[in-house]
mmCIF file of C-alpha atoms and ligand atoms in Angstrom:
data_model
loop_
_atom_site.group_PDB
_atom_site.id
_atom_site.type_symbol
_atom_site.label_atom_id
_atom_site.label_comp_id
_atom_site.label_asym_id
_atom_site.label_seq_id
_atom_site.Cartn_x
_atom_site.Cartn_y
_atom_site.Cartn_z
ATOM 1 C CA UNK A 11 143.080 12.933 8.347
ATOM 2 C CA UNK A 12 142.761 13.925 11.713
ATOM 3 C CA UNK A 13 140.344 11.578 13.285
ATOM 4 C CA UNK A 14 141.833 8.198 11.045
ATOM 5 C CA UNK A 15 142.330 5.284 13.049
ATOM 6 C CA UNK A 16 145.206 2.388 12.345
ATOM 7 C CA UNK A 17 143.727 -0.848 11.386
ATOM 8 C CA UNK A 18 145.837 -2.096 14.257
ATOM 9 C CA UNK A 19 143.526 0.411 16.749
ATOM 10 C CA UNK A 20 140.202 -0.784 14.855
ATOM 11 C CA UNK A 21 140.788 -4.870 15.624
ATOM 12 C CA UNK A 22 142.293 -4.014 18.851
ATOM 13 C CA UNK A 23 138.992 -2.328 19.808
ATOM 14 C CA UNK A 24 136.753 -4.988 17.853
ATOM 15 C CA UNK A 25 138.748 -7.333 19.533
ATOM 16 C CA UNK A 26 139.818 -6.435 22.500
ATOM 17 C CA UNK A 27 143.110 -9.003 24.183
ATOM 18 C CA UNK A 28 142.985 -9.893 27.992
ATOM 19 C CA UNK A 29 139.854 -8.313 29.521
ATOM 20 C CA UNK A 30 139.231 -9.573 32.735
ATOM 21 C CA UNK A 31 135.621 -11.078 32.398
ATOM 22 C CA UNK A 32 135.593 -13.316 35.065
ATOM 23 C CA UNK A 33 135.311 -11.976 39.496
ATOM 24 C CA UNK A 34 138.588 -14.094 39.978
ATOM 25 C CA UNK A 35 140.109 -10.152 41.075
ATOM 26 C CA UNK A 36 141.890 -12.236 44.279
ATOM 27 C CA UNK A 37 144.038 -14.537 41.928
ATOM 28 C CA UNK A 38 146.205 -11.898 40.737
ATOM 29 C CA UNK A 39 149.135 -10.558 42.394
ATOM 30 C CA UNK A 40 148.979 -6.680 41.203
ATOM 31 C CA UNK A 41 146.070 -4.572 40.940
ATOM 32 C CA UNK A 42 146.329 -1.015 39.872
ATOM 33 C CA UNK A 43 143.990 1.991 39.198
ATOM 34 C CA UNK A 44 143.930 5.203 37.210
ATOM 35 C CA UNK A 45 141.427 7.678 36.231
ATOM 36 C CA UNK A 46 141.158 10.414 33.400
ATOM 37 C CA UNK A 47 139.969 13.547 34.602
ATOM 38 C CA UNK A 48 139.237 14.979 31.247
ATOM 39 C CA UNK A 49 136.820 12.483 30.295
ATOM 40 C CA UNK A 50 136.201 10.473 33.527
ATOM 41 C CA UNK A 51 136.964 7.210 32.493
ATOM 42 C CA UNK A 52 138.474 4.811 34.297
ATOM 43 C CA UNK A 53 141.411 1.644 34.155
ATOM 44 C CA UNK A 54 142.022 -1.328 36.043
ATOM 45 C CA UNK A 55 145.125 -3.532 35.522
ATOM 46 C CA UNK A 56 145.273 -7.005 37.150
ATOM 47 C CA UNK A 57 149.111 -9.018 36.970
ATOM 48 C CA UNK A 58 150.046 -12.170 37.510
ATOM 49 C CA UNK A 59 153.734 -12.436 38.583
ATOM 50 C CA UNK A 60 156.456 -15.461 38.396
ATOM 51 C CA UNK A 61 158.148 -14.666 42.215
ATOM 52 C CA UNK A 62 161.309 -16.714 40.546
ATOM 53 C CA UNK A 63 162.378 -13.963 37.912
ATOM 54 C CA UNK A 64 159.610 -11.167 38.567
ATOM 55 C CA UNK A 65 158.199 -11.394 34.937
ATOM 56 C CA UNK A 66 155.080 -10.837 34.143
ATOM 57 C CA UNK A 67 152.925 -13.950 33.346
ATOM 58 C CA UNK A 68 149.199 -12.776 32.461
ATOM 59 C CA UNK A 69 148.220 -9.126 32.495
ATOM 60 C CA UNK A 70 144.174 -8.665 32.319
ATOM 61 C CA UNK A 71 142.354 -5.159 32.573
ATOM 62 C CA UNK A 72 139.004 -3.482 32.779
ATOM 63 C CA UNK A 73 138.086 0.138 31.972
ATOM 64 C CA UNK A 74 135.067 2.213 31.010
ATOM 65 C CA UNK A 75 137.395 3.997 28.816
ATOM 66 C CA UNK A 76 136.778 4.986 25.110
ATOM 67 C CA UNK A 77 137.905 3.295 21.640
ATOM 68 C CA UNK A 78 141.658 4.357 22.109
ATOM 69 C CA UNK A 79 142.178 3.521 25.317
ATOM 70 C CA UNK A 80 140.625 -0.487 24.856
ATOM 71 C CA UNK A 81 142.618 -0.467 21.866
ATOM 72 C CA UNK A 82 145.911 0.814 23.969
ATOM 73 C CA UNK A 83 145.328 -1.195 27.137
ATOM 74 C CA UNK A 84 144.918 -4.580 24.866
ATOM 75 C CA UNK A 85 147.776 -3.830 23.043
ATOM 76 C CA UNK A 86 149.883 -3.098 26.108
ATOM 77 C CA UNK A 87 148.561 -6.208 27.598
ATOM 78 C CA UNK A 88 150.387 -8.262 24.608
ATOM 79 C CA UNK A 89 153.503 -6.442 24.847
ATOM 80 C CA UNK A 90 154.237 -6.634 28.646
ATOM 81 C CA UNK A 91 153.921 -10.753 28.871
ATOM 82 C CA UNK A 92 157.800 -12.700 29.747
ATOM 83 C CA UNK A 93 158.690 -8.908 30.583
ATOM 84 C CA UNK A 94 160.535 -7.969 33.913
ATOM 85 C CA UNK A 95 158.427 -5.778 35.734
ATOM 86 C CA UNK A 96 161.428 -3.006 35.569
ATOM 87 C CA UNK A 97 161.233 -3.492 31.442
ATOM 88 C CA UNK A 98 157.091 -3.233 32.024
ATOM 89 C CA UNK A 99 157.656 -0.327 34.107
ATOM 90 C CA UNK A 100 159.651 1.608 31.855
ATOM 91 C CA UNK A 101 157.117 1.419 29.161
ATOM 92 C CA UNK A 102 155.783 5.006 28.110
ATOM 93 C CA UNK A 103 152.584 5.763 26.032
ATOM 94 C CA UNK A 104 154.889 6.666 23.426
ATOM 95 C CA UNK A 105 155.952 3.179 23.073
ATOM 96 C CA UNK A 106 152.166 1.850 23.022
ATOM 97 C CA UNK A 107 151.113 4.586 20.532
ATOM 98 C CA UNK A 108 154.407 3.368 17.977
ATOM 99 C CA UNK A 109 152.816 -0.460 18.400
ATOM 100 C CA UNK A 110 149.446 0.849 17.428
ATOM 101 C CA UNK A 111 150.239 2.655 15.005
ATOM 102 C CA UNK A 112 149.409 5.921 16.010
ATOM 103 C CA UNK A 113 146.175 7.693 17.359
ATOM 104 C CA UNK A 114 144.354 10.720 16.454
ATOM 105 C CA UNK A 115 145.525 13.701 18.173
ATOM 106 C CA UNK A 116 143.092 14.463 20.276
ATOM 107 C CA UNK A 117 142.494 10.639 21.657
ATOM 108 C CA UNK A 118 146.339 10.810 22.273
ATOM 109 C CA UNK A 119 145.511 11.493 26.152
ATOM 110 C CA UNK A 120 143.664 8.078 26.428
ATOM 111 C CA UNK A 121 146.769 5.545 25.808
ATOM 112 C CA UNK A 122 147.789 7.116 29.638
ATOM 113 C CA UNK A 123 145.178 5.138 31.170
ATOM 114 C CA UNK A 124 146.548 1.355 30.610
ATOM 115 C CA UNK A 125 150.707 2.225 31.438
ATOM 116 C CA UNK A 126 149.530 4.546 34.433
ATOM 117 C CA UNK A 127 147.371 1.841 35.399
ATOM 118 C CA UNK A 128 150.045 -0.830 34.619
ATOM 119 C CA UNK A 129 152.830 0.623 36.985
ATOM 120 C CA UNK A 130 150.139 0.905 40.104
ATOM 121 C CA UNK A 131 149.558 -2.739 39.546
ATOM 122 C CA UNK A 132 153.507 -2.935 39.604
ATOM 123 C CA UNK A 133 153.642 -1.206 42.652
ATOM 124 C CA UNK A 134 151.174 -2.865 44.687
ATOM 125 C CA UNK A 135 152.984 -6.125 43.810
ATOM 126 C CA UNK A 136 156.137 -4.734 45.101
ATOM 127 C CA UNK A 137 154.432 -3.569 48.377
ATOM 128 C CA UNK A 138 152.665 -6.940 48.656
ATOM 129 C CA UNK A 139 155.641 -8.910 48.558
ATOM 130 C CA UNK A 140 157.798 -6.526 50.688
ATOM 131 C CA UNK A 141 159.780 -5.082 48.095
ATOM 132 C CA UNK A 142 158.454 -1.373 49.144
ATOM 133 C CA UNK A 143 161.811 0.108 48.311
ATOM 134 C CA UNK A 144 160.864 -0.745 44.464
ATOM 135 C CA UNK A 145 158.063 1.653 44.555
ATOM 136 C CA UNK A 146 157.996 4.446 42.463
ATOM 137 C CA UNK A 147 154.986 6.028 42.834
ATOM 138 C CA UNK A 148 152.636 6.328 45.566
ATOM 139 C CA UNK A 149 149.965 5.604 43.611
ATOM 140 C CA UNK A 150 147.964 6.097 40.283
ATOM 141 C CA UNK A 151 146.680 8.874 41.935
ATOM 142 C CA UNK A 152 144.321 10.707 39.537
ATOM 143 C CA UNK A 153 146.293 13.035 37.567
ATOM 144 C CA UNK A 154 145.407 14.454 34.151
ATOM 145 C CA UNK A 155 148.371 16.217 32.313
ATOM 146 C CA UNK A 156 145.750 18.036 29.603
ATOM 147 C CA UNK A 157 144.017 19.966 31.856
ATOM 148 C CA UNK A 158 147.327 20.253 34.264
ATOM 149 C CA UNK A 159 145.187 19.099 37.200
ATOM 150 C CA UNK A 160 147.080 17.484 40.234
ATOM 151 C CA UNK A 161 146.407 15.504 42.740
ATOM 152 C CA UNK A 162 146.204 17.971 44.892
ATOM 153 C CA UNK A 163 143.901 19.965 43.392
ATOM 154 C CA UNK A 164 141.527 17.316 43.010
ATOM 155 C CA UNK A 165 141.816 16.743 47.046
ATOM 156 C CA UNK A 166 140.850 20.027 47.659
ATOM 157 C CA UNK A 167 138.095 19.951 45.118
ATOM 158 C CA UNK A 168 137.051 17.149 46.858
ATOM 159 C CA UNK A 169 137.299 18.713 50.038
ATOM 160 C CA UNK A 170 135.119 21.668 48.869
ATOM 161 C CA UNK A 171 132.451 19.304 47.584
ATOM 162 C CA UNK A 172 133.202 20.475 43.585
ATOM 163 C CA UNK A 173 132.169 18.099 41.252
ATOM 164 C CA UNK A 174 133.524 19.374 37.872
ATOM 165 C CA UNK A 175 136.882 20.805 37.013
HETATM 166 FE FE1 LIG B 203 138.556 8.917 28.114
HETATM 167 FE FE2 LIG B 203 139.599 8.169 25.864
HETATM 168 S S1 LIG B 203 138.136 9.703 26.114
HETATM 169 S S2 LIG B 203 140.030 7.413 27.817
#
C-alpha cells in the first residue's frame, strides 16, 4: 500500500539516533543547513571530524521535519560514522531510502533534507580548515526539485516580499 512504512522507518522515527539535544553547536567542526520548500521544514547537520584521515567521527542533527525525514536523517547519521567525508559526500537519497527500506511515494522528497544538509556541513568544514578547493557547492541553498523551484527564484520572491510559492 501506498502510505506503508518499513519497520526500519517506524523505530527510526520512535527512536530517533544522534539528535543534537544539547547547545554544545560550537564543538563541532561542520554545520550545514537545508530547507524544503514544499513543506517548509527544515535540517541541521552538525560533524565532528578526525583532521588525521578526514573521517567522520560523530554526526548529530536537528530538523522540524516530518516522520520520513527523522527517520532518514537518523539513519544517515549511522551510516556516515569512520566514513571519509568524500565517501559521506557521495551518498545520495537513493542510498538512504535502500537502508530504510523504502518510503511511501509521496514522503520520497523528505530523505533530501539530511544528505543536502550533510554535504553543507561537509563544506563548511572544508572552508573552515582551508580546504576551499574541496567545495562543491556553495551552499544548501534552498532548493526544492518537486516544485522545480531554484534558488533564484526564491531570491526574487524574496525580493518581491512573496511569501508562498
Ligand atoms: Fe517536509 Fe517530510 S514533509 S520533510
Amino acid at each position: 500500500a501506498k502510505w506503508t512504512y518499513s519497520d526500519k522507518v517506524k523505530d527510526h522515527f520512535m527512536n530517533p539516533r544522534n539528535i543534537l539535544r544539547e547547545d554544545n553547536e560550537a564543538d563541532f567542526h561542520g554545520i550545514g543547513q537545508t530547507g524544503n520548500i514544499k513543506c517548509g521544514d527544515e535540517m541541521i547537520v552538525y560533524i565532528k571530524v578526525d583532521p588525521a584521515d578526514l573521517t567522520i567521527t560523530e554526526c548529530k542533527w536537528r530538523t522540524y521535519g516530518c516522520a520520513s525525514a527523522i527517520a532518514s536523517t537518523s539513519i544517515l547519521s549511522e551510516m556516515v560514522i569512520g566514513m571519509t567525508l568524500d565517501q559521506a559526500y557521495a551518498i545520495t537519497a537513493k542510498d538512504i531510502l535502500k537502508e530504510l527500506g523504502g518510503l511511501p511515494d509521496n514522503k520520497v522528497h523528505c530523505s533530501v533534507l539530511g544528505d543536502k544538509a550533510l554535504r553543507a556541513a561537509i563544506d563548511d568544514y572544508y572552508g573552515k580548515n582551508g580546504m576551499e578547493d574541496r567545495i562543491k557547492t556553495q551552499s544548501a541553498k534552498i532548493v526544492c526539485e518537486c516544485m522545480q523551484v531554484t534558488d533564484e527564484d526564491i531570491e526574487h520572491a524574496v525580493l518581491e516580499g512573496v511569501r508562498s510559492f
